Coordinates of C-alpha atoms in Angstrom, one line a residue:
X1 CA 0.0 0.0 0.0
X2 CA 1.8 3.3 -0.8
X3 CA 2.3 5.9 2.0
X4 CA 0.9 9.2 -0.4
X5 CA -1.8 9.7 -2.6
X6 CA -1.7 9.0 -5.9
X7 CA -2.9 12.0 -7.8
X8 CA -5.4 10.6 -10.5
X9 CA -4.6 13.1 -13.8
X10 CA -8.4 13.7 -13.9
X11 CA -8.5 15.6 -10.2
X12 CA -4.7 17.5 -10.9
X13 CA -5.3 21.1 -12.3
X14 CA -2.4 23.9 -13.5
X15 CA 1.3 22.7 -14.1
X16 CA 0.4 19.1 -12.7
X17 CA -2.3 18.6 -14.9
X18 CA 0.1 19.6 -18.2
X19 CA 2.4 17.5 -17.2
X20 CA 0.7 14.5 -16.3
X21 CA -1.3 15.4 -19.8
X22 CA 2.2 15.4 -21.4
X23 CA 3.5 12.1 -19.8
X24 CA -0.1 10.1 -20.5
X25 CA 0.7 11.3 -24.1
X26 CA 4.0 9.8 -24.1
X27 CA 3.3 6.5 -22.2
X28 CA -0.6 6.3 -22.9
X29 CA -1.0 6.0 -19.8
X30 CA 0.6 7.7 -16.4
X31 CA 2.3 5.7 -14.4
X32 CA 2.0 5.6 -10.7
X33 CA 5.5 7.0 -9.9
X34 CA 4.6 10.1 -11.6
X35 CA 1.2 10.1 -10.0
X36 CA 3.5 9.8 -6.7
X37 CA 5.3 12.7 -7.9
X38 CA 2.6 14.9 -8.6
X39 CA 2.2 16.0 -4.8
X40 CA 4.4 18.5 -5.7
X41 CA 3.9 20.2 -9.0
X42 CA 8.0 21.3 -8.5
X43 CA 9.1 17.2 -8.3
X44 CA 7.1 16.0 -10.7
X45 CA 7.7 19.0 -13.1
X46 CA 11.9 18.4 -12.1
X47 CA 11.3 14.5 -12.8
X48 CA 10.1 14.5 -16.3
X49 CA 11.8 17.5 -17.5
X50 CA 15.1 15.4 -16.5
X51 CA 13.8 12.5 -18.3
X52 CA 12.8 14.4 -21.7
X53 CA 16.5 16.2 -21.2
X54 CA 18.2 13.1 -20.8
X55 CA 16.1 11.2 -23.2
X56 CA 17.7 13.6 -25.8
X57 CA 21.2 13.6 -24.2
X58 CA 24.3 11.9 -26.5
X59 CA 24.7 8.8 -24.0
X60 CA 21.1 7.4 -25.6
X61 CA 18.7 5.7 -24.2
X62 CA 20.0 2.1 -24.8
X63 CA 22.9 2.8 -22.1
X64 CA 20.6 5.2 -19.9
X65 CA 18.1 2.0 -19.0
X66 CA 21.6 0.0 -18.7
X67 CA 22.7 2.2 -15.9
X68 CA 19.1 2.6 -14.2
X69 CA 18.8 -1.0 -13.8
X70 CA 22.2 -1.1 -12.0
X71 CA 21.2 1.4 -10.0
X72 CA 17.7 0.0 -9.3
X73 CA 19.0 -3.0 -8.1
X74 CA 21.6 -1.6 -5.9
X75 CA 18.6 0.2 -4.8
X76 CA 16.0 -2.3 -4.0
X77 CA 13.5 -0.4 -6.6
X78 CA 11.4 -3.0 -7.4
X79 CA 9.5 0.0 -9.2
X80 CA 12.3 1.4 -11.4
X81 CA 13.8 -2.0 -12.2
X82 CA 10.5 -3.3 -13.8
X83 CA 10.0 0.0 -15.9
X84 CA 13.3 0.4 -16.9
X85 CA 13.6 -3.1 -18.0
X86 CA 10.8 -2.5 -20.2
X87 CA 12.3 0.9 -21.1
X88 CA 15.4 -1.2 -22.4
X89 CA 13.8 -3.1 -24.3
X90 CA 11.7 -0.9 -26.1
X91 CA 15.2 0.9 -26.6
X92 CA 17.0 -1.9 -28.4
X93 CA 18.3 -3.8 -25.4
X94 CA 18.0 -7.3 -25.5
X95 CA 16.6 -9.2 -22.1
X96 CA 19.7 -10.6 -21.3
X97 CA 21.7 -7.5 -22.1
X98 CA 19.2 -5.8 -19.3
X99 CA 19.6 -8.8 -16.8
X100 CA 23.7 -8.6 -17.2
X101 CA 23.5 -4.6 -17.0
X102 CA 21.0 -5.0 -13.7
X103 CA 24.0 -7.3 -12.3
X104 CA 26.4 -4.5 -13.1
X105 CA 28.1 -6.8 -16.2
X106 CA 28.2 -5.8 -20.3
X107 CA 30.0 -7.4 -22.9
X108 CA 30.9 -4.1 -24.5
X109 CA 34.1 -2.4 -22.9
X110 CA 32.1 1.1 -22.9
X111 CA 28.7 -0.1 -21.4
X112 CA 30.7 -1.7 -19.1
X113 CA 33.1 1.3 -18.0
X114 CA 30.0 3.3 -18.0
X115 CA 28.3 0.5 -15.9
X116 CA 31.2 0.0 -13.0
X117 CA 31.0 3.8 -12.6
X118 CA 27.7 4.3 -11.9
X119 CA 27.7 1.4 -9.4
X120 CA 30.7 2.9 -7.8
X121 CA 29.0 6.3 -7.5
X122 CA 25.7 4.8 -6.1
X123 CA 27.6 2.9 -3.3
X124 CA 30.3 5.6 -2.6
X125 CA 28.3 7.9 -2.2
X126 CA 30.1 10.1 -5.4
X127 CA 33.5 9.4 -3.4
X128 CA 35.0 8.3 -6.3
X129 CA 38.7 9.1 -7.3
X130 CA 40.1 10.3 -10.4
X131 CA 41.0 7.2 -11.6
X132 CA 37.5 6.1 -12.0
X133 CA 36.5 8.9 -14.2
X134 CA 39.9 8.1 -16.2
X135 CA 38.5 4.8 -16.7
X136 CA 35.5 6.4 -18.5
X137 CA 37.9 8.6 -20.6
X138 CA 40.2 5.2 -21.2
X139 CA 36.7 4.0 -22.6
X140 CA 35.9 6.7 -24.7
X141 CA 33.8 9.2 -22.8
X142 CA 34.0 12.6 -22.9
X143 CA 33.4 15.4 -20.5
X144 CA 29.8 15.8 -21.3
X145 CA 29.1 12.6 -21.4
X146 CA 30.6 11.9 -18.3
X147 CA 28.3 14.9 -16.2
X148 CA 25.1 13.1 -18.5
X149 CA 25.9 9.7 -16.9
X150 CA 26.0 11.7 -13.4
X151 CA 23.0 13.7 -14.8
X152 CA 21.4 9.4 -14.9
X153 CA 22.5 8.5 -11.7
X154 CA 20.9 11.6 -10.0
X155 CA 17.7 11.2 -11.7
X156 CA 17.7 7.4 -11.1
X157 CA 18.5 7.8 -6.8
X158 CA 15.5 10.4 -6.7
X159 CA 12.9 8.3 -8.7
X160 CA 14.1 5.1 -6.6
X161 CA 14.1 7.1 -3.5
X162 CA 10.5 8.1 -4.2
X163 CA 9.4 4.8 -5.3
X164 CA 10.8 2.8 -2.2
X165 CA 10.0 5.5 0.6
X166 CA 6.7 5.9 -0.4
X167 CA 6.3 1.9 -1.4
X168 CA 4.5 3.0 -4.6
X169 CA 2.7 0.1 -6.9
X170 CA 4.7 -1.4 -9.4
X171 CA 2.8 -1.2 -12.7
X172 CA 4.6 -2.3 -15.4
X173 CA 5.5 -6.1 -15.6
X174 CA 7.6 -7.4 -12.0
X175 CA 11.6 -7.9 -12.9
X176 CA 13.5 -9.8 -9.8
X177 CA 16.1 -8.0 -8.0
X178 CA 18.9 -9.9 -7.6
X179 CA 20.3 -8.1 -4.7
X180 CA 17.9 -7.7 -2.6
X181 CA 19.0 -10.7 -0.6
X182 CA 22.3 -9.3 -0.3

């Protein structure tokens, strides 16, 4: 049972209702995270315009479901891993490329760089050393790409954060998380 209301797009008015207008048009339906996030009219207006910013950004969206699923699962968000599993594969992932990216593995050198810093971000707590982000230039990422993949994990911690405090419904099809026994 989740511990706020879900705002229902037919009782939001003003800047909520655009925006869940705007994210019903894009999903064809709104999603109970965003309907979470519409208590605040600032969040939820933050939240999607990070997603449509990012959604345009140069890592693509491929990579961008890669790293939310790591982070998801480092998370415990049962929420974000079953939509961005989805995402993934609506993005050109295949299943078992978004199973080995939840565990934090990819065959390709870049995914994976890209990967094994966000998971050291996530459970450093950003207290990462220069190395790290040398690894990401050894792999071929520049400095804007590096700040977009920061840009990901940011947006991914506050839409798990919101989905796990507030134990909001999972509606998109259930993905397991594999270290929530951990």
């Amino acid at each position: 049972m989740t511990r706020i209301t879900l705002i229902e797009p037919s009782s939001a008015t003003g800047t909520t209702a655009e925006k869940l207008s705007e994210i019903k048009a894009a999903f064809g339906i709104v999603p109970n995270m965003f309907k979470a996030a519409a208590n605040s009219p600032a969040a939820l207006s933050s939240m999607w315009g990070s997603f449509a910013a990012l959604g345009g950004g140069r890592l693509g969206a491929k990579l961008g479901e890669q790293i939310a699923v790591a982070i998801a699962d480092r998370n415990n968000c049962n929420y974000c891993l079953a939509a961005h599993t989805g995402l993934g594969r609506k993005a050109g992932a295949t299943t078992i490329e978004m199973s080995e990216a939840q565990a934090g593995r990819s065959p390709d050198p870049r995914t994976q760089a890209a990967l094994d810093f966000s998971i050291k971000v996530v459970e450093n707590r950003a207290d990462i050393t220069g190395d790290d982000v040398a690894s990401l230039r050894n792999a071929g990422f520049d400095d804007e790409e590096i700040v977009e993949i920061l840009a990901h994990i940011a947006l991914n911690l506050f839409t798990n954060y919101l989905n796990v405090a507030l134990d909001v419904p999972v509606d998109f099809p259930g993905v397991k998380l594999t270290r929530a026994a951990a």
